[in-house]
Coordinates of C-alpha atoms in Angstrom, one line a residue:
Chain P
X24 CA 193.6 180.2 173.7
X25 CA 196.4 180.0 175.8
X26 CA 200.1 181.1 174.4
X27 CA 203.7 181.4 175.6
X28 CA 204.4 185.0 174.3
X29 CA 207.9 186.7 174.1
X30 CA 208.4 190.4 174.1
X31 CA 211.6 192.2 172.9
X32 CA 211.5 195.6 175.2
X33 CA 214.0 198.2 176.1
X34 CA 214.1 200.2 178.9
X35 CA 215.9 203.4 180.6
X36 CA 216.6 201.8 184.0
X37 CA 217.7 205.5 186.2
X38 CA 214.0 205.3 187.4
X39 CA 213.7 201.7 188.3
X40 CA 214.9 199.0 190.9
X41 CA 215.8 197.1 188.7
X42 CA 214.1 194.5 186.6
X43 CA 212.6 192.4 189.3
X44 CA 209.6 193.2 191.4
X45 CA 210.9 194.7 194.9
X46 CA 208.7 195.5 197.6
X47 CA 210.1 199.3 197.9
X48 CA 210.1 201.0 194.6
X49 CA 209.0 200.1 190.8
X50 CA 210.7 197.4 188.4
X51 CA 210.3 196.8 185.1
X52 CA 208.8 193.2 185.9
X53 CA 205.9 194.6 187.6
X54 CA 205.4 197.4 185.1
X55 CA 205.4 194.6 182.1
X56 CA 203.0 192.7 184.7
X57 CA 200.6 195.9 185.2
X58 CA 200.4 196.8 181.9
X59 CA 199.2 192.9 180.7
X60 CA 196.7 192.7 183.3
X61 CA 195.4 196.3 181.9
X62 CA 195.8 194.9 178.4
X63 CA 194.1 191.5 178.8
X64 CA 192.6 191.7 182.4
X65 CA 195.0 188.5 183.3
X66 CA 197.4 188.0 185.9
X67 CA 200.5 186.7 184.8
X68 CA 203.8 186.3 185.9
X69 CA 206.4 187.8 183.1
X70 CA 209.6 186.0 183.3
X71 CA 213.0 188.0 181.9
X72 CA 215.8 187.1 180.9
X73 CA 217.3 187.7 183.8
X74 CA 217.8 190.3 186.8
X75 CA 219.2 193.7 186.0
X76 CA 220.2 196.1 188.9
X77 CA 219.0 199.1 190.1
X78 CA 219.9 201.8 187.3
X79 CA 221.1 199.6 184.7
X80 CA 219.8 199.7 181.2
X81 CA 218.8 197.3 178.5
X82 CA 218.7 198.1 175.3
X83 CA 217.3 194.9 174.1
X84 CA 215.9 192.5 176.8
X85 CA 213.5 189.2 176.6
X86 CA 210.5 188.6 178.7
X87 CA 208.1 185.8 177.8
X88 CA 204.9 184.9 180.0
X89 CA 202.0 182.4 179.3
X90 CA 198.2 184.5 178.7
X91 CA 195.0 183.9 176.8
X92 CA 195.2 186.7 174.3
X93 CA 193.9 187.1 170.7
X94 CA 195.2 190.0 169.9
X95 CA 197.7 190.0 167.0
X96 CA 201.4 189.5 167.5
X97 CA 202.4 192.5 165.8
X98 CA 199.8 194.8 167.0
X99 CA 200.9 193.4 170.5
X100 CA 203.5 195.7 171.2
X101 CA 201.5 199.2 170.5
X102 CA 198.7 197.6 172.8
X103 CA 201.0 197.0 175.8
X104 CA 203.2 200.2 175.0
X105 CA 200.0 202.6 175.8
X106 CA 199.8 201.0 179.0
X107 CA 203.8 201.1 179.8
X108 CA 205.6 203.9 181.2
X109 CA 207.7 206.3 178.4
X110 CA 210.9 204.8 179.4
X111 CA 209.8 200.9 178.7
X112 CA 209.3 199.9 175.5
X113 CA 208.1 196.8 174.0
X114 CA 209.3 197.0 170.6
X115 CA 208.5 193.5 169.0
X116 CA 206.0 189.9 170.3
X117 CA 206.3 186.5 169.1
X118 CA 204.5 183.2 169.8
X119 CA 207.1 180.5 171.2
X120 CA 206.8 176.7 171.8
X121 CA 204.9 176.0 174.9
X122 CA 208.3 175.7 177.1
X123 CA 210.4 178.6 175.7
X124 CA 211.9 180.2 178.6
X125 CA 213.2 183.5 178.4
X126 CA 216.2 182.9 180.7
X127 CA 217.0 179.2 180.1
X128 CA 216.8 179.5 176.1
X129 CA 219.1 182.7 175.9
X130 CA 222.6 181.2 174.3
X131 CA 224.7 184.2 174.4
X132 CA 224.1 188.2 176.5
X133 CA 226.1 191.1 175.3
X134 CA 226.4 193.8 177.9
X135 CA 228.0 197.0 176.8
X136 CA 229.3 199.7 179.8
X137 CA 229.6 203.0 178.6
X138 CA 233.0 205.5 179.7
X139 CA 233.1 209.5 179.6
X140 CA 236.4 209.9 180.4
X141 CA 236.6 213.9 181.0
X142 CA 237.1 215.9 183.9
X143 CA 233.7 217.8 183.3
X144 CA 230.1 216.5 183.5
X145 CA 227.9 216.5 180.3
X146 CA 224.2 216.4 181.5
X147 CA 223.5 214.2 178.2
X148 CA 225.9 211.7 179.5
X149 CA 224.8 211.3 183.0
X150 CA 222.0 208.6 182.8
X151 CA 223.5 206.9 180.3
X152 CA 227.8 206.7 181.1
X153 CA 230.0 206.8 184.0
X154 CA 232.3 209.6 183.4
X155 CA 236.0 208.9 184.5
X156 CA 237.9 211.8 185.7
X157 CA 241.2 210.4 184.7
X158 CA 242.2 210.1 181.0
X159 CA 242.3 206.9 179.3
X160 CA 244.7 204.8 177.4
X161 CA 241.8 203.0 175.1
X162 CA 244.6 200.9 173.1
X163 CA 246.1 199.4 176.4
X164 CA 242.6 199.0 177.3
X165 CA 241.4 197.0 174.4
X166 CA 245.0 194.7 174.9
X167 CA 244.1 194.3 178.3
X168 CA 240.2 193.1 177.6
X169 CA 241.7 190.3 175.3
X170 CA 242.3 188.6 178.5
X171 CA 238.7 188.3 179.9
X172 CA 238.3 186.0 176.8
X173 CA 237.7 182.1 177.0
X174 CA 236.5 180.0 179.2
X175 CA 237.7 180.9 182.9
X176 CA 237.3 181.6 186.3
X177 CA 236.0 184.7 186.7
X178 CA 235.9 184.6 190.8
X179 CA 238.3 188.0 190.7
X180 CA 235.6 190.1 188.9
X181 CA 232.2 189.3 190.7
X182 CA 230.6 190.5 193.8
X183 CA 229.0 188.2 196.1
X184 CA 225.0 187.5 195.1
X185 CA 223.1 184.6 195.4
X186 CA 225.1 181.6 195.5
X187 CA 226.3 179.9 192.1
X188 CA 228.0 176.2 191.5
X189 CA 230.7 177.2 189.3
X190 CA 232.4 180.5 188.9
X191 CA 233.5 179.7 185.5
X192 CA 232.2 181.2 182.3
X193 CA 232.7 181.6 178.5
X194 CA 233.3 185.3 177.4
X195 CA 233.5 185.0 173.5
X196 CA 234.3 188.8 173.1
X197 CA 235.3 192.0 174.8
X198 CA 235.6 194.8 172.7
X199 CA 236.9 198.3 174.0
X200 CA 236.0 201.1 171.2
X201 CA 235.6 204.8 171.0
X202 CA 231.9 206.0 170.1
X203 CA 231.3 210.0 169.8
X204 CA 233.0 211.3 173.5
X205 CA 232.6 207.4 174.8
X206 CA 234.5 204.9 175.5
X207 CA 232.1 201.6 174.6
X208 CA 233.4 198.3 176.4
X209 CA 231.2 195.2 174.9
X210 CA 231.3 192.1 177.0
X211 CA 229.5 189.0 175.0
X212 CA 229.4 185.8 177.4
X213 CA 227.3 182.7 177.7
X214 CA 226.7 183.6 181.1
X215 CA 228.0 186.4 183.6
X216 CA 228.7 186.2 187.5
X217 CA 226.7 189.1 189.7
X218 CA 228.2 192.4 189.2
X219 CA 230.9 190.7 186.3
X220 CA 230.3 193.0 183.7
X221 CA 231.2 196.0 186.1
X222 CA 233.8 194.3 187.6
X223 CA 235.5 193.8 184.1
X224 CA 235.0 197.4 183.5
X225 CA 236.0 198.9 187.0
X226 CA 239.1 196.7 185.9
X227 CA 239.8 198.0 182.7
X228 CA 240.1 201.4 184.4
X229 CA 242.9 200.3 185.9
X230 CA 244.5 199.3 183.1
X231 CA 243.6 202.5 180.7
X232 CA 244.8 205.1 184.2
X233 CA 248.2 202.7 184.1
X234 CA 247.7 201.2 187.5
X235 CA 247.9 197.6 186.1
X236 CA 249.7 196.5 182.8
X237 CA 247.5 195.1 180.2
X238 CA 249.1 191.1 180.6
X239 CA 248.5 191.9 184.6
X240 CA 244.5 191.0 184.0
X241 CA 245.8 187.5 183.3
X242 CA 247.5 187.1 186.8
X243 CA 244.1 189.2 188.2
X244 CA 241.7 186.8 186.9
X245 CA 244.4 183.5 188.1
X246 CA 244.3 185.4 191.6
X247 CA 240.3 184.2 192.1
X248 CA 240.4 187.5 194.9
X249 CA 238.2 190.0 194.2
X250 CA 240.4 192.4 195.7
X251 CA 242.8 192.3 192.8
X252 CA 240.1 193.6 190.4
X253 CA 239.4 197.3 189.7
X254 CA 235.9 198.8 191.4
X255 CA 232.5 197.5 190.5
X256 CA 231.8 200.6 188.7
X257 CA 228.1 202.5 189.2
X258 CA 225.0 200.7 187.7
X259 CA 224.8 204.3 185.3
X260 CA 227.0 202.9 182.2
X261 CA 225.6 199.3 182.2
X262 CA 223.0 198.2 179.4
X263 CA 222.1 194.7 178.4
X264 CA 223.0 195.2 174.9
X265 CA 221.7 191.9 172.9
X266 CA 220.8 189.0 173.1
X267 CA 221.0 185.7 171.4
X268 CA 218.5 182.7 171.6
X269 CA 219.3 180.4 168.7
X270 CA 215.9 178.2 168.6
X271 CA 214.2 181.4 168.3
X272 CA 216.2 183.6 165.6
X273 CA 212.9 185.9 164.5
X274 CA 213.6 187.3 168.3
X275 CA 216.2 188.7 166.6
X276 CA 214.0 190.9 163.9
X277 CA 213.6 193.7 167.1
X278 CA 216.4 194.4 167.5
X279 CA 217.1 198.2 167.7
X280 CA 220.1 200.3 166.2
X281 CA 223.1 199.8 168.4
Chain X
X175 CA 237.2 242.6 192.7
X176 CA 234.4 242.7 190.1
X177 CA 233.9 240.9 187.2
X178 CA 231.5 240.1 184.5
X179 CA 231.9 236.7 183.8
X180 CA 230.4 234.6 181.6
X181 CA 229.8 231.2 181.2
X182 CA 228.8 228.3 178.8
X183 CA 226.8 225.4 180.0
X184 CA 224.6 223.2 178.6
X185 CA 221.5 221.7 180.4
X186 CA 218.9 218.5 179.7
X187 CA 215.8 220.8 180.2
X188 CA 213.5 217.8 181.0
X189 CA 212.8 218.8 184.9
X190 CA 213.3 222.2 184.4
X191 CA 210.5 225.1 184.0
X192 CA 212.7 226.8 181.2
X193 CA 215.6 229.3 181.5
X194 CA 213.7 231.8 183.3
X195 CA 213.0 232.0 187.1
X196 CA 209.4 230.9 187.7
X197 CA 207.1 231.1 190.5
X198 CA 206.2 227.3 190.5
X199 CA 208.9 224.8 189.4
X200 CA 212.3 224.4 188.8
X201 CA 214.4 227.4 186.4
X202 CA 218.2 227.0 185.0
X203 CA 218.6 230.4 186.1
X204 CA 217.3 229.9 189.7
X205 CA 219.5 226.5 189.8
X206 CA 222.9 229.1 188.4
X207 CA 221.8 231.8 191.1
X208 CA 221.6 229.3 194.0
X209 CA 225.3 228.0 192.7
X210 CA 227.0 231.4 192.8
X211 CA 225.3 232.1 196.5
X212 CA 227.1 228.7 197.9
X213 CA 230.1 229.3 196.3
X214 CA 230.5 233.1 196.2
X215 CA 228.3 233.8 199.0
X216 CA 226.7 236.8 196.8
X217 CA 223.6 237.6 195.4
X218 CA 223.7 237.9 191.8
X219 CA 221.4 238.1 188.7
X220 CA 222.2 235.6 186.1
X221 CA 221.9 236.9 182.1
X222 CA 220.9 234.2 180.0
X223 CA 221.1 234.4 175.5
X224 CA 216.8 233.7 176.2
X225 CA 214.6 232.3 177.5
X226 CA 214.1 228.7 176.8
X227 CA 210.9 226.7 177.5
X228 CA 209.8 224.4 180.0
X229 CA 211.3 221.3 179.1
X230 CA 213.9 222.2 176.0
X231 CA 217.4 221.4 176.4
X232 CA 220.7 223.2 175.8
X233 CA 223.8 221.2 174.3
X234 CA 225.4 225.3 174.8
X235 CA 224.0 228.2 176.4
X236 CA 225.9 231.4 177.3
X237 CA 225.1 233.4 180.6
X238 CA 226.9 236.3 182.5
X239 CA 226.8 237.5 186.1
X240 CA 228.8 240.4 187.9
X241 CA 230.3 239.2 191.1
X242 CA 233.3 239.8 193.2
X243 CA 235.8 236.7 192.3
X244 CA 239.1 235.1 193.0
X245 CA 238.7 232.2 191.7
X246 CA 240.2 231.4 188.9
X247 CA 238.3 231.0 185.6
X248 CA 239.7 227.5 184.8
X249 CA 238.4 226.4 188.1
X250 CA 235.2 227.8 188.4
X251 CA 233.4 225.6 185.9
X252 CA 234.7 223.3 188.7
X253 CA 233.1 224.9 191.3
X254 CA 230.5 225.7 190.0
X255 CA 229.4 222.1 189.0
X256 CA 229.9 221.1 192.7
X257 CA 226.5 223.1 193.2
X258 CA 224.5 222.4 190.5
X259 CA 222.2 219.3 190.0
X260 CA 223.4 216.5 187.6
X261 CA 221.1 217.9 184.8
X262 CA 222.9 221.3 184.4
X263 CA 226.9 221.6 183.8
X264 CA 229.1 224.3 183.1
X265 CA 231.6 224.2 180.6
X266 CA 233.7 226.9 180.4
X267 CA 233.8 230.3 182.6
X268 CA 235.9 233.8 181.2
X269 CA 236.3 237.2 182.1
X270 CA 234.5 239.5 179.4
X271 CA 234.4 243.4 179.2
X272 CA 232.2 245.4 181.9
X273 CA 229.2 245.9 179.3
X274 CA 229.3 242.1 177.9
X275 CA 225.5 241.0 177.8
X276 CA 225.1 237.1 176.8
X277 CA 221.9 238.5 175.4
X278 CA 222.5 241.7 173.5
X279 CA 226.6 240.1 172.6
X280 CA 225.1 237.0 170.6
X281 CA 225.2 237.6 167.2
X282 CA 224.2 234.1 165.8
X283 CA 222.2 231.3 167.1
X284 CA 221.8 227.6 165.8
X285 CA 218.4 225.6 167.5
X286 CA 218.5 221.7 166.7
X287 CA 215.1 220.1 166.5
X288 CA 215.3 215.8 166.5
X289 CA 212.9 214.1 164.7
X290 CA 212.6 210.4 165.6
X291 CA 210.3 208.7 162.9
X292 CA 208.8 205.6 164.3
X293 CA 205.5 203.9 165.3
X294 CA 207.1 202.7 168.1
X295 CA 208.6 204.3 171.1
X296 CA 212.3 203.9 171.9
X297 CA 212.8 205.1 176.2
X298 CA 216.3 206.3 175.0
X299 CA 215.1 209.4 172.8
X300 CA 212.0 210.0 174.7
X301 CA 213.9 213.1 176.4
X302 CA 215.4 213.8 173.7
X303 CA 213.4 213.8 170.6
X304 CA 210.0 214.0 169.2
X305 CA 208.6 210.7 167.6
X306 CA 206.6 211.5 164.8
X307 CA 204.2 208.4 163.7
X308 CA 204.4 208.8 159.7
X309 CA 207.1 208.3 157.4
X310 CA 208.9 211.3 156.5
X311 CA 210.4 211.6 153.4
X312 CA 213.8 213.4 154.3
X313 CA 214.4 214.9 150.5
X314 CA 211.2 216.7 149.9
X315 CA 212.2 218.2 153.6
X316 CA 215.6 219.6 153.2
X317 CA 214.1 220.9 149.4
X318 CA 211.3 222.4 151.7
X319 CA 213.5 224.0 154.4
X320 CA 215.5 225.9 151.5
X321 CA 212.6 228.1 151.9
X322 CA 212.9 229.4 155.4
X323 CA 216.7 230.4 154.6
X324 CA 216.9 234.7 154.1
X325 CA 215.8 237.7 155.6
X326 CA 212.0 237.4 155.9
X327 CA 208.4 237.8 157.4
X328 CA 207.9 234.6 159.8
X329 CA 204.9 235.6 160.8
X330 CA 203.3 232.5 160.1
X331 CA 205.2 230.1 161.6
X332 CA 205.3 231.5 165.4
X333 CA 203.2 231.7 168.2
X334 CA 201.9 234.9 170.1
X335 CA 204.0 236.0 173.0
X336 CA 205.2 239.0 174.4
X337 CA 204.8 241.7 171.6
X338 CA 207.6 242.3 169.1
X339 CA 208.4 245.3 166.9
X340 CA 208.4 243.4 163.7
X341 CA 208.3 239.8 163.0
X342 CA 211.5 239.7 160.1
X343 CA 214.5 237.4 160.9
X344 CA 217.3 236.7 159.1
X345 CA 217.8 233.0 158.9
X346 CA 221.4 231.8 157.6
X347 CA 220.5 228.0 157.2
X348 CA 218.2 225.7 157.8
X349 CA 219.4 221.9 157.5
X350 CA 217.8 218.6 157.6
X351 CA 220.1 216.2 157.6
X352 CA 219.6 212.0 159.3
X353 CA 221.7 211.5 162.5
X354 CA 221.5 207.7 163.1
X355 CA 217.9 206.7 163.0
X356 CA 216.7 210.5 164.3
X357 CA 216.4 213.6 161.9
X358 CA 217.9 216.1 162.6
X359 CA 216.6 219.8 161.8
X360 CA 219.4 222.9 162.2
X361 CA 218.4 226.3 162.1
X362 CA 220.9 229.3 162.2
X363 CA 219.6 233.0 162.3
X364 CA 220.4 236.1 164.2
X365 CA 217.0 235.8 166.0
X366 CA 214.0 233.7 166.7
X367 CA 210.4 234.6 167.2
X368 CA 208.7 232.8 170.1
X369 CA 208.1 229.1 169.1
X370 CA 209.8 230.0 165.8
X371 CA 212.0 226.4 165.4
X372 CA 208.9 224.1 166.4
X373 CA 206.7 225.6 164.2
X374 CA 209.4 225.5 161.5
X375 CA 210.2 222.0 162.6
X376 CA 206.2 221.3 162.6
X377 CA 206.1 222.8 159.2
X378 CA 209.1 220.0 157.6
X379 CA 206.8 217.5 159.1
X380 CA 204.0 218.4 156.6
X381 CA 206.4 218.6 153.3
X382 CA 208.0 215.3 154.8
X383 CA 204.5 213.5 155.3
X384 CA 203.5 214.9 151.9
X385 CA 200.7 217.4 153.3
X386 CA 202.6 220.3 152.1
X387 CA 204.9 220.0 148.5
X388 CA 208.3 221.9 149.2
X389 CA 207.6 224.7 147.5
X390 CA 204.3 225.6 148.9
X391 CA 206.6 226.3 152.3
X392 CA 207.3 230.2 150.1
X393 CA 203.5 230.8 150.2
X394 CA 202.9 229.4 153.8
X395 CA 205.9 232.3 154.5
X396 CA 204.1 234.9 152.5
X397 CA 200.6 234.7 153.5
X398 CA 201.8 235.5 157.3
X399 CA 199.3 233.4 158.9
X400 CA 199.8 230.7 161.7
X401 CA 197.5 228.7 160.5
X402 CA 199.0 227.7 156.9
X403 CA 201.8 226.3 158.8
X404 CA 202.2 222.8 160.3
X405 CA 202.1 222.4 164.1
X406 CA 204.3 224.0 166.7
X407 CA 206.2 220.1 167.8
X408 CA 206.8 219.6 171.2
X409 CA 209.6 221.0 173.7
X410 CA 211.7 217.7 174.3
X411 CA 212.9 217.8 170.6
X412 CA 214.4 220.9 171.0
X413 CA 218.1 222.3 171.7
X414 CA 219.8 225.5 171.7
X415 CA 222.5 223.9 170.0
X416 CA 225.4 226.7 169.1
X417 CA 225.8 230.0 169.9
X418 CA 228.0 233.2 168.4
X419 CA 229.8 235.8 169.7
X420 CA 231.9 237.4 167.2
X421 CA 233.6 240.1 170.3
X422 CA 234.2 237.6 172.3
X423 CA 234.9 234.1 170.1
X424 CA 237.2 232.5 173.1
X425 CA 233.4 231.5 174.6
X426 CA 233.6 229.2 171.3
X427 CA 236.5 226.9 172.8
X428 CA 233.8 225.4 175.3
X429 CA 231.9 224.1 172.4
X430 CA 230.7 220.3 173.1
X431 CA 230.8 217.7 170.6
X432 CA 228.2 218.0 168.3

């Protein structure tokens, strides 16, 4: 019988381009696509949540794809995770109404970019943080992230992509925190422009090295120009954190330790 | 003018064939060598505390080289760094006396072995730790690991190697201890047998998964015989986590976070 199935998967991007298939080099779509045609000898085509670059990380990401399959939803996950590469992970499979989309039902994405501000590398850290050879002032960096909240034009912080209608878009948080050696930035938005959430961090640096006052993000983000932005910093310290889809809370059930 | 120097780095030992220069693959110590030749433009012949296996990590390692060198030992780490692939990174760099030998100096060594309990796989320890299917019951294991803490026979609980003159070690502790959702196992003695932590770390698996009651660990220990202890666990869960040298404690200040 035929059923729209979502899976809740993680995945250590460093070896990927990205989630969607590319014609030069692996993605996690085609993986996820490989290993349910291994699974259930079907072809399918795995929609996600959305696109993540080259190198970035997700922590908790949704897929959902429509296949005849009578295996059990919670045996689901082993099944497809001994066909999966070790660094994807399917860690949870529901059955959703008929026109669940795994992109268009997601209400709210939390992305979190990971900082290790030091002068020396830590091999630990390098697939998983950008380290910052400059210190950081975290308190003027978490004044300053107040100001990427609410609903605005975010035209300073994104890089040009694929074309969109509206450059505006709700951020309902942006937390900067400390975590171990780390400095955690968590962006949570109802939708994010291409290359936003690196944007927001790149700018951030600024603001934590002293090169722009906290209340200057307000006149960056009024500017619409990107060039008054910080860097889009490197794909290393960006994970899709969580996820919210609020017609389908069990989804929520996998999600991992933070 | 020549020095001994030594020098405290840490490495993720995933890609590497161990410490040890090896025909076929990838060594630390080959990777260290190679460094000093670019930036010293002189053969030398790295020390290193031991060997470590193919694949296990080092959050601190201690090694020492004699070489003619000007620059500075605040820098060097520096340099060094600038030479060495993203997986290996050196801390901290001093001068020590003439007969310094990273080996013979270190007086005390702490392994960590992580333990992640789950059925299913999380892609951000799978370098990292060693997922063990079963629950573990963390209490009977830090009762159990009591055992392993003195100067005894450990016999059973390594695996054959190159010969030794007598298999007693002195271990100082031996904790088990949860670290978010991994566990973690330390062990501190003034030497190890080959394998001697995995097998100890395989061992806690049985007294945690009930094969084993904590105080049957004392007769595994006494009967010296391999196979009355658990399983020697994988590489990837394994770190050389802290090192002493009581001459020299100034190689302590390069410590990393824990």
């Amino acid at each position: 019988m035929m059923k729209n199935i979502a899976v809740v998967l993680s995945y250590d991007g460093t070896n990927f381009n990205g989630w969607q298939i590319q014609k030069n080099g692996p993605s996690i779509q085609e993986s996820m696509e490989d290993a349910i045609f291994h699974l259930l000898k079907q072809k399918v085509h795995v929609s996600g949540v959305g696109r993540t670059d080259s190198g970035v990380h997700a922590r908790r990401y949704v897929a959902n794809f429509h296949a005849d399959c009578t295996i059990p939803m919670d045996r689901l996950p082993y099944a497809l995770n001994s066909f999966l590469p070790e660094d994807i992970a399917v860690s949870g499979a529901v059955e959703v109404p008929e026109d669940f989309d795994a992109r268009f039902n997601c209400t709210k994405k939390e992305y979190a970019y990971y900082l290790f501000p030091s002068t020396l590398r830590d091999p630990f850290h390098a697939r998983y943080a950008y380290r910052y050879n400059y210190p950081l002032d975290i308190t003027k960096m978490q004044e300053g992230a107040q100001y990427f909240v609410g609903k605005q034009d975010f035209a300073s912080v994104r890089s040009q992509g694929t074309p969109v209608k509206s450059t505006v878009r709700t951020i309902f948080w942006c937390e900067v925190e400390p975590v171990d050696d780390l400095i955690r930035i968590r962006v949570c938005g109802d939708g994010f422009l291409y290359n936003m959430v690196r944007a927001i961090a790149g700018t951030l640096t600024y603001v934590g090295g002293g090169k722009l006052a906290p209340k200057q993000v307000r006149d960056v983000l009024l500017a619409c120009d990107r060039e008054q932005a910080g860097p889009t910093l490197p794909a290393c310290g960006l994970f899709m954190n969580r996820l919210w889809y609020d017609d389908t809370p069990e989804l929520d059930r996998f999600r991992l330790s933070d």
